[in-house]
Coordinates of C-alpha atoms in Angstrom, one line a residue:
X185 CA 5.7 25.4 -6.5
X186 CA 6.0 22.3 -4.3
X187 CA 3.6 22.0 -1.3
X188 CA 5.1 22.4 2.2
X189 CA 3.6 19.2 3.5
X190 CA 1.3 16.3 2.8
X191 CA -1.2 15.0 5.3
X192 CA -1.8 11.3 5.1
X193 CA -4.0 8.6 6.7
X194 CA -3.4 4.9 6.6
X195 CA -6.5 2.7 7.2
X196 CA -6.2 -0.6 9.0
X197 CA -9.0 -3.2 8.5
X198 CA -9.5 -7.0 8.9
X199 CA -11.0 -8.0 5.6
X200 CA -12.8 -11.3 5.1
X201 CA -14.3 -13.1 2.1
X202 CA -17.4 -10.9 1.9
X203 CA -17.0 -8.1 -0.6
X204 CA -20.0 -6.0 0.5
X205 CA -19.0 -6.1 4.2
X206 CA -15.4 -5.3 3.3
X207 CA -16.3 -2.4 1.2
X208 CA -18.6 -1.0 3.8
X209 CA -15.9 -1.3 6.5
X210 CA -13.4 0.5 4.3
X211 CA -15.9 3.2 3.4
X212 CA -16.6 3.7 7.1
X213 CA -12.9 4.2 7.9
X214 CA -12.4 6.5 4.9
X215 CA -15.3 8.6 6.1
X216 CA -13.9 8.8 9.6
X217 CA -10.4 9.5 8.5
X218 CA -11.6 12.3 6.2
X219 CA -12.7 14.3 9.3
X220 CA -8.9 14.7 10.0
X221 CA -8.5 16.4 6.6
X222 CA -5.8 14.2 5.0
X223 CA -4.9 14.7 1.4
X224 CA -4.1 11.1 0.8
X225 CA -5.8 8.0 2.3
X226 CA -4.2 4.6 1.9
X227 CA -6.1 1.3 2.1
X228 CA -4.3 -2.0 2.8
X229 CA -3.7 -4.9 0.4
X230 CA -6.7 -7.2 -0.1
X231 CA -9.0 -4.5 1.3
X232 CA -12.0 -5.7 -0.8
X233 CA -11.5 -9.5 -0.5
X234 CA -9.4 -11.8 1.5
X235 CA -10.2 -15.4 1.0
X236 CA -9.9 -18.4 -1.3
X237 CA -8.8 -17.9 -4.9
X238 CA -12.0 -19.4 -6.3
X239 CA -14.0 -16.8 -4.4
X240 CA -11.6 -14.1 -5.7
X241 CA -12.7 -14.9 -9.2
X242 CA -16.2 -13.6 -8.4
X243 CA -14.9 -10.1 -7.5
X244 CA -12.4 -9.5 -10.3
X245 CA -12.9 -6.1 -12.0
X246 CA -11.8 -4.6 -15.3
X247 CA -9.6 -1.6 -14.4
X248 CA -11.4 1.6 -15.2
X249 CA -14.9 0.2 -14.8
X250 CA -16.5 2.9 -12.7
X251 CA -19.7 0.8 -12.3
X252 CA -17.9 -2.2 -10.7
X253 CA -18.5 -2.4 -6.9
X254 CA -14.9 -1.9 -5.7
X255 CA -14.0 0.9 -8.1
X256 CA -17.4 2.6 -7.6
X257 CA -16.8 2.8 -3.8
X258 CA -13.3 4.2 -4.3
X259 CA -14.3 6.8 -6.8
X260 CA -17.4 7.9 -4.8
X261 CA -15.5 8.1 -1.5
X262 CA -12.6 10.1 -3.1
X263 CA -15.0 12.5 -4.7
X264 CA -17.3 12.9 -1.6
X265 CA -14.3 13.9 0.6
X266 CA -12.1 15.6 -2.0
X267 CA -9.3 13.3 -1.1
X268 CA -6.9 11.1 -3.0
X269 CA -7.4 7.4 -2.3
X270 CA -4.6 4.9 -2.9
X271 CA -6.3 1.6 -2.8
X272 CA -4.1 -1.2 -1.6
X273 CA -4.5 -4.2 -3.8
X274 CA -7.6 -5.7 -5.4
X275 CA -8.2 -8.3 -8.2
X276 CA -7.8 -6.7 -11.6
X277 CA -8.8 -8.6 -14.8
X278 CA -5.7 -10.0 -16.6
X279 CA -5.3 -12.2 -19.7
X280 CA -5.4 -15.3 -17.5
X281 CA -8.9 -15.7 -16.0
X282 CA -7.5 -17.8 -13.1
X283 CA -4.8 -15.3 -12.2
X284 CA -5.9 -11.6 -12.0
X285 CA -3.4 -8.9 -11.2
X286 CA -3.1 -7.6 -7.6
X287 CA -3.5 -3.9 -8.4
X288 CA -3.2 -0.7 -6.5
X289 CA -5.4 2.0 -7.9
X290 CA -5.2 5.7 -7.3
X291 CA -8.3 7.9 -7.4
X292 CA -7.9 11.7 -7.2
X293 CA -10.0 14.2 -5.3
X294 CA -12.5 14.3 -8.2
X295 CA -13.0 10.6 -8.1
X296 CA -11.0 10.0 -11.3
X297 CA -8.6 7.0 -11.8
X298 CA -5.2 8.7 -12.2
X299 CA -2.7 5.8 -11.8
X300 CA -2.4 2.1 -11.1
X301 CA 0.3 -0.3 -10.2
X302 CA 0.3 -4.1 -10.5
X303 CA 2.2 -6.0 -7.8
X304 CA 5.5 -7.2 -9.2
X305 CA 6.8 -9.5 -6.5
X306 CA 4.4 -12.4 -5.6
X307 CA 4.6 -14.1 -2.2
X308 CA 5.4 -17.8 -2.6
X309 CA 6.6 -19.4 0.6
X310 CA 6.7 -22.6 2.7
X311 CA 7.2 -21.9 6.4
X312 CA 9.0 -24.0 8.9
X313 CA 5.7 -24.7 10.7
X314 CA 4.4 -26.5 7.6
X315 CA 2.1 -23.7 6.3
X316 CA 2.5 -22.5 2.8
X317 CA 1.2 -19.7 0.6
X318 CA 1.5 -19.4 -3.1
X319 CA 0.3 -16.0 -4.4
X320 CA 1.5 -16.8 -7.9
X321 CA -1.1 -19.6 -8.1
X322 CA -3.9 -17.1 -8.1
X323 CA -2.3 -13.8 -9.3
X324 CA -0.4 -12.6 -12.3
X325 CA 2.7 -10.4 -11.7
X326 CA 3.1 -6.8 -12.9
X327 CA 6.3 -5.4 -14.3
X328 CA 6.3 -1.6 -14.2
X329 CA 7.2 0.8 -11.3
X330 CA 4.7 3.6 -10.9
X331 CA 5.0 7.1 -9.4
X332 CA 2.0 9.5 -9.1
X333 CA 1.8 13.1 -7.9
X334 CA -0.4 13.8 -4.9
X335 CA -0.6 17.2 -3.2
X336 CA 2.6 18.2 -5.0
X337 CA 4.6 15.2 -3.7
X338 CA 5.8 12.3 -5.8
X339 CA 4.4 9.1 -4.4
X340 CA 5.8 5.7 -5.3
X341 CA 3.5 2.7 -5.3
X342 CA 4.2 -0.8 -4.0
X343 CA 2.4 -3.7 -2.4
X344 CA 3.3 -5.9 0.6
X345 CA 6.0 -8.4 -0.5
X346 CA 7.5 -5.8 -2.7
X347 CA 8.9 -4.4 0.6
X348 CA 11.6 -7.0 0.6
X349 CA 13.1 -5.9 -2.8
X350 CA 15.0 -2.6 -2.3
X351 CA 15.8 -2.4 -6.0
X352 CA 12.1 -1.5 -6.6
X353 CA 12.3 1.5 -4.3
X354 CA 15.6 2.6 -6.0
X355 CA 13.6 2.6 -9.2
X356 CA 10.9 4.6 -7.6
X357 CA 13.4 7.2 -6.3
X358 CA 15.0 7.4 -9.7
X359 CA 11.5 8.4 -10.9
X360 CA 11.3 11.2 -8.3
X361 CA 9.5 9.5 -5.4
X362 CA 9.5 11.4 -2.1
X363 CA 6.8 9.3 -0.4
X364 CA 6.6 5.5 -0.7
X365 CA 3.3 3.7 0.1
X366 CA 3.1 0.1 1.2
X367 CA -0.4 -1.4 1.4
X368 CA 0.1 -4.9 2.9
X369 CA -1.3 -8.0 4.4
X370 CA 1.9 -9.1 6.3
X371 CA 1.6 -12.4 8.2
X372 CA 2.1 -12.3 11.9
X373 CA 5.0 -14.8 11.5
X374 CA 7.1 -12.5 9.4
X375 CA 5.6 -9.2 10.5
X376 CA 6.6 -9.4 14.2
X377 CA 10.3 -9.6 13.2
X378 CA 10.5 -7.8 9.9
X379 CA 7.7 -5.3 9.4
X380 CA 9.1 -2.3 11.3
X381 CA 12.7 -3.1 10.3
X382 CA 12.0 -3.2 6.6
X383 CA 9.8 -0.1 6.5
X384 CA 12.4 1.9 8.4
X385 CA 15.2 0.6 6.2
X386 CA 13.3 1.5 3.0
X387 CA 12.7 5.0 4.4
X388 CA 16.4 5.5 5.4
X389 CA 18.0 4.1 2.2
X390 CA 15.5 5.9 -0.1
X391 CA 15.4 9.0 2.0
X392 CA 11.6 9.1 1.6
X393 CA 8.6 9.2 3.8
X394 CA 7.0 5.7 4.0
X395 CA 3.3 5.2 4.6
X396 CA 2.1 1.6 5.2
X397 CA -1.4 0.4 5.7
X398 CA -1.8 -3.2 7.0
X399 CA -4.4 -5.9 7.4
X400 CA -4.7 -7.1 11.0
X401 CA -6.3 -10.1 12.8
X402 CA -7.7 -13.4 11.6
X403 CA -8.9 -14.2 8.1
X404 CA -10.2 -17.2 6.1
X405 CA -7.9 -20.1 5.4
X406 CA -6.2 -19.7 8.8
X407 CA -4.3 -16.5 7.9
X408 CA -3.4 -14.1 10.6
X409 CA -2.0 -10.7 9.7
X410 CA 0.2 -8.3 11.7
X411 CA -1.4 -4.9 11.4
X412 CA 0.7 -2.1 12.8
X413 CA 0.0 0.4 10.0
X414 CA 2.9 2.7 10.1
X415 CA 4.2 6.1 9.0
X416 CA 8.0 6.6 8.9
X417 CA 10.0 9.8 8.1
X418 CA 13.1 9.9 5.9
X419 CA 15.4 9.6 8.9
X420 CA 13.7 6.3 9.9
X421 CA 11.7 7.7 12.8
X422 CA 8.3 6.2 13.3
X423 CA 5.7 9.0 13.2
X424 CA 2.6 6.9 13.8
X425 CA 2.0 3.2 14.6
X426 CA -1.5 1.7 14.7
X427 CA -2.7 -0.5 17.6
X428 CA -4.2 -4.0 17.0
X429 CA -7.7 -2.9 15.9
X430 CA -9.6 -1.6 13.0
X431 CA -9.0 2.1 12.5
X432 CA -6.6 4.6 11.0
X433 CA -3.5 6.7 11.7
X434 CA -2.8 10.2 10.5
X435 CA 0.5 12.0 10.1
X436 CA 1.9 15.2 8.6
X437 CA 4.8 14.8 6.1
X438 CA 6.7 18.1 6.1
X439 CA 8.7 18.7 2.9
X440 CA 11.3 20.5 5.1
X441 CA 12.2 17.2 6.8
X442 CA 12.7 15.6 3.4
X443 CA 14.9 18.4 2.3
X444 CA 16.9 18.4 5.5
X445 CA 17.7 14.7 5.4
X446 CA 18.6 14.6 1.7
X447 CA 20.8 17.7 2.1
X448 CA 22.6 16.7 5.3
X449 CA 23.3 13.1 4.2
X450 CA 23.4 13.1 0.4
X451 CA 23.6 9.4 -0.1
X452 CA 21.3 9.3 -3.1
X453 CA 23.8 11.5 -4.9
X454 CA 26.7 9.3 -3.9
X455 CA 25.3 6.2 -5.5
X456 CA 27.8 4.4 -7.8
X457 CA 26.0 1.3 -9.0

């Protein structure tokens, strides 16, 4: 029998290029959020490390290595609080030592790794102000959409730049997704104009809840991220929006809202292409 609701928390941090400090900051927010009794806690993209690619090479982990620092923290925190942790994006070992995957890992309430997703769309851009960013230079792309069950809800995984590709979310809905998670490190330049619009659009067109956890503030290499971690319902209504600081937001996702929206406006059943 499906659960009536899913309680979620989205953590917002300002990660730097110090692994130990970043993990401590994330653990502190997980501990604080756990007091609100969520079933799912979402961490943002690059929660463990946000800095130069050459530094990233020193924190790459083999997925499933419980003794590696990043995964040990995630597993221990999930087990300690009996909560599922969906861990934004961290460097996972790939066949190319210079280009690890940007991987979202899911740890269940027993601290077990139950799912993972490798970011498919990599952010390569040159902005009008002369700044540029090439994620593909330091990351390998994944290829497979992933859905995992949390608290009786089907949760579709994505990471940051994926948000601009609605076909991925169609694929997740086709796999049964009812909640979409978007851990991110959206730049201020794009975030101020597109973040809320895109998250609400994905919620409306996919008729899903959307939970987004963002980086915020200033980071190495002159990067500044937008924050505004967000929870949106299937009608596109914002349920929670984080202020510009480290912390977390919490929201209840009632299944009745999902059922009502999908029943009253059955656009998913009307698809032709």
